[in-house]
Tab-separated table of C-alpha atoms in Angstrom:
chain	number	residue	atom	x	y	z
A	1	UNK	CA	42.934	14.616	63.661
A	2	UNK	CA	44.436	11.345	64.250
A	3	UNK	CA	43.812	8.532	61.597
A	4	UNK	CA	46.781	6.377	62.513
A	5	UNK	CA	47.346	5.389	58.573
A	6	UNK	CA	49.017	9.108	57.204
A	7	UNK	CA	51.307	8.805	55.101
A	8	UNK	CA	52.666	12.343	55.436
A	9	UNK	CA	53.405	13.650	58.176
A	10	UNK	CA	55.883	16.511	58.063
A	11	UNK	CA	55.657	19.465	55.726
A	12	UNK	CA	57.077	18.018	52.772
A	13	UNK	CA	57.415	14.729	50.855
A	14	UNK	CA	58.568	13.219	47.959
A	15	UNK	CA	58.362	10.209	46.299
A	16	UNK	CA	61.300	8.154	47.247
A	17	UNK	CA	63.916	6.684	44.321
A	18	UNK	CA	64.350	3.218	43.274
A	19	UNK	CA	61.104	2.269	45.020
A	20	UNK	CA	60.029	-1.181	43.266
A	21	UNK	CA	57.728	-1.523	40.233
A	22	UNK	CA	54.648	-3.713	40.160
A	23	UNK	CA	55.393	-6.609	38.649
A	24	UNK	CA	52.153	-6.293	37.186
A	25	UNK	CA	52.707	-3.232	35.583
A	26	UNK	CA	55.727	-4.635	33.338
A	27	UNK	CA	53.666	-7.965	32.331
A	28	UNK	CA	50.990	-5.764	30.728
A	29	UNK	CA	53.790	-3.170	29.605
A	30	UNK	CA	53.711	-0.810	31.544
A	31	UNK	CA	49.990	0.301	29.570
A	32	UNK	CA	47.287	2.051	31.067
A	33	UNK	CA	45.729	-1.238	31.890
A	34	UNK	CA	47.402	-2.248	34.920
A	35	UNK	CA	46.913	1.120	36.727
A	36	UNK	CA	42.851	1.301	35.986
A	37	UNK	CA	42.064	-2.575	37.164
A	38	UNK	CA	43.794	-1.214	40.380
A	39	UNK	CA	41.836	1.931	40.511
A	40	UNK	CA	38.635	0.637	39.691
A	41	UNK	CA	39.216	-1.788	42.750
A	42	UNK	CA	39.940	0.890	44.808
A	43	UNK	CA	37.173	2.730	43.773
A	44	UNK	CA	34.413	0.177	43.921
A	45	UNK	CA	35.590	-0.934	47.685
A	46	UNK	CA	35.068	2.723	48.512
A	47	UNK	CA	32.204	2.936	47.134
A	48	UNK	CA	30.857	0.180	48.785
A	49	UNK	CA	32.176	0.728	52.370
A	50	UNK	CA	30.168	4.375	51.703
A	51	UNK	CA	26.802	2.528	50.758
A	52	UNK	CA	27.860	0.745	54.535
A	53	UNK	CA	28.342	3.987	56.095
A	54	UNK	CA	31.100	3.143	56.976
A	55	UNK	CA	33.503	5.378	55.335
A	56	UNK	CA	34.803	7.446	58.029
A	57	UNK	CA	38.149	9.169	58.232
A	58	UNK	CA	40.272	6.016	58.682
A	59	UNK	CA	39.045	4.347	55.912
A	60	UNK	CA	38.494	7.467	53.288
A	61	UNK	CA	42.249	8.070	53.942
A	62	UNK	CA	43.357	4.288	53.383
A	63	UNK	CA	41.341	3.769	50.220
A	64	UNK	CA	43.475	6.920	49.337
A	65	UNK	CA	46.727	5.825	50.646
A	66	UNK	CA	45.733	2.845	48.512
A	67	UNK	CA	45.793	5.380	44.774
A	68	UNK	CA	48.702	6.623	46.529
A	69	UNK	CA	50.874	3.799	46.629
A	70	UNK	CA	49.539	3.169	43.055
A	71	UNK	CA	50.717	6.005	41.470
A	72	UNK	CA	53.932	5.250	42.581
A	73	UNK	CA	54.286	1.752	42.318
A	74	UNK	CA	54.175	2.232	38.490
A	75	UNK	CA	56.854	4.980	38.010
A	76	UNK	CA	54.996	8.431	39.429
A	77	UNK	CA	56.691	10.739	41.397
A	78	UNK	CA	54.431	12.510	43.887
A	79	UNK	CA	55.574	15.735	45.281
A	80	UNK	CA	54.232	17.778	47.874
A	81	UNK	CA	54.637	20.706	49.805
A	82	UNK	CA	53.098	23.273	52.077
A	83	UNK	CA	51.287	20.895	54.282
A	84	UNK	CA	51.726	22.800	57.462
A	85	UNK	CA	49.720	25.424	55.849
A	86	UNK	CA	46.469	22.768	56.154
A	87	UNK	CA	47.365	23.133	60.457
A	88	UNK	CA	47.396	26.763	60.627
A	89	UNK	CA	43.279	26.675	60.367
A	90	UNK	CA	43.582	25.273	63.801
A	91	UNK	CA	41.101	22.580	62.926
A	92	UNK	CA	39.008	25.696	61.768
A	93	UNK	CA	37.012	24.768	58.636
A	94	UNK	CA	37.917	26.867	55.305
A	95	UNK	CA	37.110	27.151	51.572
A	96	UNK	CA	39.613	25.256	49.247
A	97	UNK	CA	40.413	26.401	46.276
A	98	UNK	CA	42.316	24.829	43.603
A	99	UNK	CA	42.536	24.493	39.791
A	100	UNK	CA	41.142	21.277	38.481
A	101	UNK	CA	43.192	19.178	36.355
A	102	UNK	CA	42.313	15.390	36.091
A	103	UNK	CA	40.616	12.836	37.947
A	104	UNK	CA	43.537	12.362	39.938
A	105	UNK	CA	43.440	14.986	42.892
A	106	UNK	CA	39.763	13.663	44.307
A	107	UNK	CA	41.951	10.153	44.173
A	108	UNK	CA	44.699	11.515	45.991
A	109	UNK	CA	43.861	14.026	48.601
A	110	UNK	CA	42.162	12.462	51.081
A	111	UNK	CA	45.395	10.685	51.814
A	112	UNK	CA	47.091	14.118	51.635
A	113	UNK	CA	44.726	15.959	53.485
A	114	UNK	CA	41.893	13.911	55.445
A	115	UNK	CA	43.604	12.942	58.775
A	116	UNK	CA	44.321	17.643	59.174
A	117	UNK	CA	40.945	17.979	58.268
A	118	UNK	CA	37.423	16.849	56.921
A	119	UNK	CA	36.424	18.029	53.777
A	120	UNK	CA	33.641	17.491	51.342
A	121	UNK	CA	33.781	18.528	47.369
A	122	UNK	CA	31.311	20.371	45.086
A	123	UNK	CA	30.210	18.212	42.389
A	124	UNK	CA	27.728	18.426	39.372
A	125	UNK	CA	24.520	16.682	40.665
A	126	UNK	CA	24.694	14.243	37.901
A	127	UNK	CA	27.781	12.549	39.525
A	128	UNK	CA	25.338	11.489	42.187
A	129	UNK	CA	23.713	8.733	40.055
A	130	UNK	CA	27.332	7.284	39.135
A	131	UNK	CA	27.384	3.845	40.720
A	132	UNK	CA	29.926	4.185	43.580
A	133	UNK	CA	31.089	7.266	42.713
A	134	UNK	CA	27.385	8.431	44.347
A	135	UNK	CA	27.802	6.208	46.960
A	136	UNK	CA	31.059	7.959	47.702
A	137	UNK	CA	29.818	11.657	47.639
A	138	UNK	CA	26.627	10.907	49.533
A	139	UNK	CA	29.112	9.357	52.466
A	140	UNK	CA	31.198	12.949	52.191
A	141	UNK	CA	27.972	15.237	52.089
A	142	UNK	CA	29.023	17.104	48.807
A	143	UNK	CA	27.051	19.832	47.583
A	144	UNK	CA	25.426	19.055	44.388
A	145	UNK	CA	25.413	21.969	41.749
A	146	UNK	CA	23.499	21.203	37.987
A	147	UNK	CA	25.778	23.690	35.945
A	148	UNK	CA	22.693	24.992	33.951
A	149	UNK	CA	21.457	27.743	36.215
A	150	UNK	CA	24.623	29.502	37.327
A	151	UNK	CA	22.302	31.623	39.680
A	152	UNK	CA	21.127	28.666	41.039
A	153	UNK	CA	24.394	26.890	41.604
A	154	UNK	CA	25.519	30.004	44.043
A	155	UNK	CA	22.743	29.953	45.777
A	156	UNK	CA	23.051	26.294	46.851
A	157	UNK	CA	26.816	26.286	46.616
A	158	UNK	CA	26.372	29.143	49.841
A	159	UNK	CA	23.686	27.911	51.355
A	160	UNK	CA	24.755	24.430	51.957
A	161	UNK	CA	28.234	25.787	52.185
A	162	UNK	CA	27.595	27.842	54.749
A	163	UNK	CA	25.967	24.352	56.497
A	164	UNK	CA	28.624	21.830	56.463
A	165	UNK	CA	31.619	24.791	57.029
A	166	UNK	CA	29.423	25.459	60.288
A	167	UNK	CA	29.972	21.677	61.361
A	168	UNK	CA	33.361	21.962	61.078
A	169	UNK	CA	33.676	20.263	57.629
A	170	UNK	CA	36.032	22.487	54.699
A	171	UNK	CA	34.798	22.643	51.474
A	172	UNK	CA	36.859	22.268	48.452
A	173	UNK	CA	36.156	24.145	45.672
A	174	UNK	CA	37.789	23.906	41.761
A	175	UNK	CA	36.314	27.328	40.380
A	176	UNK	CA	37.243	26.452	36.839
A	177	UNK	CA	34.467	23.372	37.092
A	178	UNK	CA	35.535	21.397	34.031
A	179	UNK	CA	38.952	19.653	34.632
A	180	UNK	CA	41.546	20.602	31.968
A	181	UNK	CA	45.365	20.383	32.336
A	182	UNK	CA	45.272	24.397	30.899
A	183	UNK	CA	44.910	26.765	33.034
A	184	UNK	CA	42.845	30.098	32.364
A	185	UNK	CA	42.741	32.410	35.070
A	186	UNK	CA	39.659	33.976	33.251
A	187	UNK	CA	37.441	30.957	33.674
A	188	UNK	CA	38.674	30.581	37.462
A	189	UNK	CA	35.524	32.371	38.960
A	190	UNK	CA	35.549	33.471	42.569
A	191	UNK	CA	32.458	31.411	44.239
A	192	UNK	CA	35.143	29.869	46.853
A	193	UNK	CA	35.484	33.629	47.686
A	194	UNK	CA	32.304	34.897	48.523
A	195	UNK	CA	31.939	31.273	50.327
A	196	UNK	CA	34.374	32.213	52.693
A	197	UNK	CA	33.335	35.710	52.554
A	198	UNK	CA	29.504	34.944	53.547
A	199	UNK	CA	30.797	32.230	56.278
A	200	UNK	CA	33.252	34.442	57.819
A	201	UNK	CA	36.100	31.664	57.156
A	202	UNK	CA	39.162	31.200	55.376
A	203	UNK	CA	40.364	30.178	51.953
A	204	UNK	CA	43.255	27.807	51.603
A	205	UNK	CA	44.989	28.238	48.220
A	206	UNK	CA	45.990	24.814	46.625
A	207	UNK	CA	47.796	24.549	43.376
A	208	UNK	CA	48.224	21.172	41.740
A	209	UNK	CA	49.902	19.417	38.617
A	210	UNK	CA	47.877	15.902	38.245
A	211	UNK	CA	48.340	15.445	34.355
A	212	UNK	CA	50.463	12.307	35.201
A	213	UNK	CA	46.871	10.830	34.700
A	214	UNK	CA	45.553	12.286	31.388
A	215	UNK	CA	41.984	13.099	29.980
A	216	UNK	CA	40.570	10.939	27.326
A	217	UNK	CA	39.407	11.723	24.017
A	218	UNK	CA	36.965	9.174	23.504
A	219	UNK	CA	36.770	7.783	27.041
A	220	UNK	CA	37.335	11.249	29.069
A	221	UNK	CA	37.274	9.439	32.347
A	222	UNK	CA	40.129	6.730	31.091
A	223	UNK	CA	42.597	8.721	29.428
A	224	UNK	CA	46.630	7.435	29.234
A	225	UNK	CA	48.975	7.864	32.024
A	226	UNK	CA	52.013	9.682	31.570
A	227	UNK	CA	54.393	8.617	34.296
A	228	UNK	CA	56.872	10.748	32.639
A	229	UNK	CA	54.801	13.788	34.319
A	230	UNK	CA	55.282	14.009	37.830
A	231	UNK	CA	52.350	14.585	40.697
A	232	UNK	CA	52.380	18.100	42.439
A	233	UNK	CA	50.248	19.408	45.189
A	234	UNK	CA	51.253	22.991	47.265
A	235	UNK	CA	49.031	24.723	49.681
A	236	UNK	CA	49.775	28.364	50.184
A	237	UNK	CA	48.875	30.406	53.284
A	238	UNK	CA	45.449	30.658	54.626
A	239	UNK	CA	43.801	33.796	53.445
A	240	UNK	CA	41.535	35.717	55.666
A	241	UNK	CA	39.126	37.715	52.799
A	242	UNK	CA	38.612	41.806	53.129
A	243	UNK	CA	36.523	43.610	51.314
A	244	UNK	CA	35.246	42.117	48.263
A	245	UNK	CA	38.257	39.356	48.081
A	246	UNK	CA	39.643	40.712	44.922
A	247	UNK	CA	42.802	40.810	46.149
A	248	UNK	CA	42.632	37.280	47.729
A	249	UNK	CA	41.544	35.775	44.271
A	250	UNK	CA	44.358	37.559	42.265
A	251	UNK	CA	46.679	36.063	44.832
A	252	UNK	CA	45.496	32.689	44.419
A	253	UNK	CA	45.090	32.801	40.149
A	254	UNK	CA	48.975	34.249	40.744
A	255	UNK	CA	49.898	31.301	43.093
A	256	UNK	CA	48.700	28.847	40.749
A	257	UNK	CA	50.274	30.341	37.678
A	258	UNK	CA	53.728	30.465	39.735
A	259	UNK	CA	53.886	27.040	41.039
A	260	UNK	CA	52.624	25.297	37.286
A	261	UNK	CA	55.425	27.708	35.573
A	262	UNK	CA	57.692	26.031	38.246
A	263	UNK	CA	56.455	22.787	37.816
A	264	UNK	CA	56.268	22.331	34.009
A	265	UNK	CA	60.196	23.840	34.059
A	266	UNK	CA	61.436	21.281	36.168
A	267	UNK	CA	60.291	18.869	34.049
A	268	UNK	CA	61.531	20.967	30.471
A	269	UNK	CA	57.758	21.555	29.340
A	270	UNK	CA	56.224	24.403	28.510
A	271	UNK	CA	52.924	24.996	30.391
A	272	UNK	CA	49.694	24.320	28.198
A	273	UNK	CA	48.464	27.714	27.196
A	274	UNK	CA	44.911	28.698	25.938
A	275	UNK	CA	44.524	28.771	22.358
A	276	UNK	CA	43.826	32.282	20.643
């Protein structure tokens, strides 16, 4: 899918060194301040150019391209691998799953991934009354689930699923639901499976590190930025799903686990662990 405005590419990337800092960023130094004006710009031009119906593939990706260059304009390091894995679907539509961290990855991965494919997110229904935010979700068709009924949240979760992965649009899927820079495999439930399972399609593991952007405590949506802690994203290979896909959701919990350990050690942390 040609956009004319990627960014990557090739297979792999990483943030180049000695890039320059916003000037910006040092006059208010180097807070959290500087990086949410710019993201709340970004965020309410997107918004708006959805309300237009206007936000097609060229302009979800630039708006993208546009957190991007933000993240690493003020110190991050982005890092990211496996993207050749998006091309083996053959422009086939697939289930992706990931583990959910911040709000960081929906920021990011249309400029990652939106000019390989188009992709739409599951999101509580609430989100849909968010000014902008809505306007942005509406504009991708996301599947609203209201996290009361979990009966209810499958059945809409396939049903519309099914839909937009039968127009050719992927569907990406964080099983975990609340964002939280611990990972526990035991609250990673396998929806994204039987998804692909019932719509005879594949699932395209995608582990992530996006705690360079933290969660608040007071303000969950405007927690501190760590630039300290770099950006990861790594898709594994796309999994066709036999039988009941125990084995493909083992492999992905294990794939995720894996890549954090790896990620955490390169940077001499110790992964966040669940409490006992």
């Amino acid at each position: 899918m040609e956009c004319n405005n990627y960014l990557f590419p090739g297979n792999d990337y990483d943030t180049p060194e000695n890039l320059p800092h916003a000037f910006m960023d040092n006059l208010l130094l180097r807070s959290r301040w500087y990086f949410y004006w710019k993201n709340f710009g970004i965020f309410v031009r997107t918004g708006k150019c959805g309300r237009a119906g206007k936000l097609d593939a060229f302009n979800q990706t630039e708006y993208s391209n546009g957190n991007m260059r933000l993240v690493e304009s003020i110190g991050g390091k982005v890092h990211l691998r496996g993207l050749n894995n998006i091309d083996k679907l053959n422009g086939e539509a697939a289930v992706i799953v990931a583990n959910h961290m911040s709000l960081l990855e929906t920021a990011l991965l249309h400029s990652v991934m939106r000019p390989r494919i188009d992709f739409t997110f599951v999101i509580k229904r609430s989100l849909f009354d968010v000014k902008y935010f809505g306007d942005i979700m509406r504009s991708l068709e996301a599947i609203a689930v209201d996290r009361i009924n979990p009966r209810d949240d499958f059945k809409a979760v396939l049903t519309e699923g099914k839909e937009r992965l039968a127009r050719g649009k992927s569907i990406v899927l964080f099983p975990q639901a609340t964002r939280n820079e611990v990972f526990i495999p035991e609250n990673f439930n396998t929806i994204g499976i039987k998804l692909a399972k019932s719509a005879g399609v594949k699932v395209l593991p995608l582990a992530l590190k996006t705690d360079f952007l933290g969660n608040g405590k007071l303000l969950r949506d405007m927690g501190p930025v760590h630039r300290d802690h770099q950006v990861y994203f790594e898709f594994g290979e796309p999994l066709e799903i036999t039988d009941s896909g125990k084995t493909q959701h083992e492999a992905i919990i294990e794939f995720i686990t894996d890549r954090l350990d790896k990620w955490y050690q390169a940077e001499n942390r110790t992964r966040p662990l669940p409490q006992a």
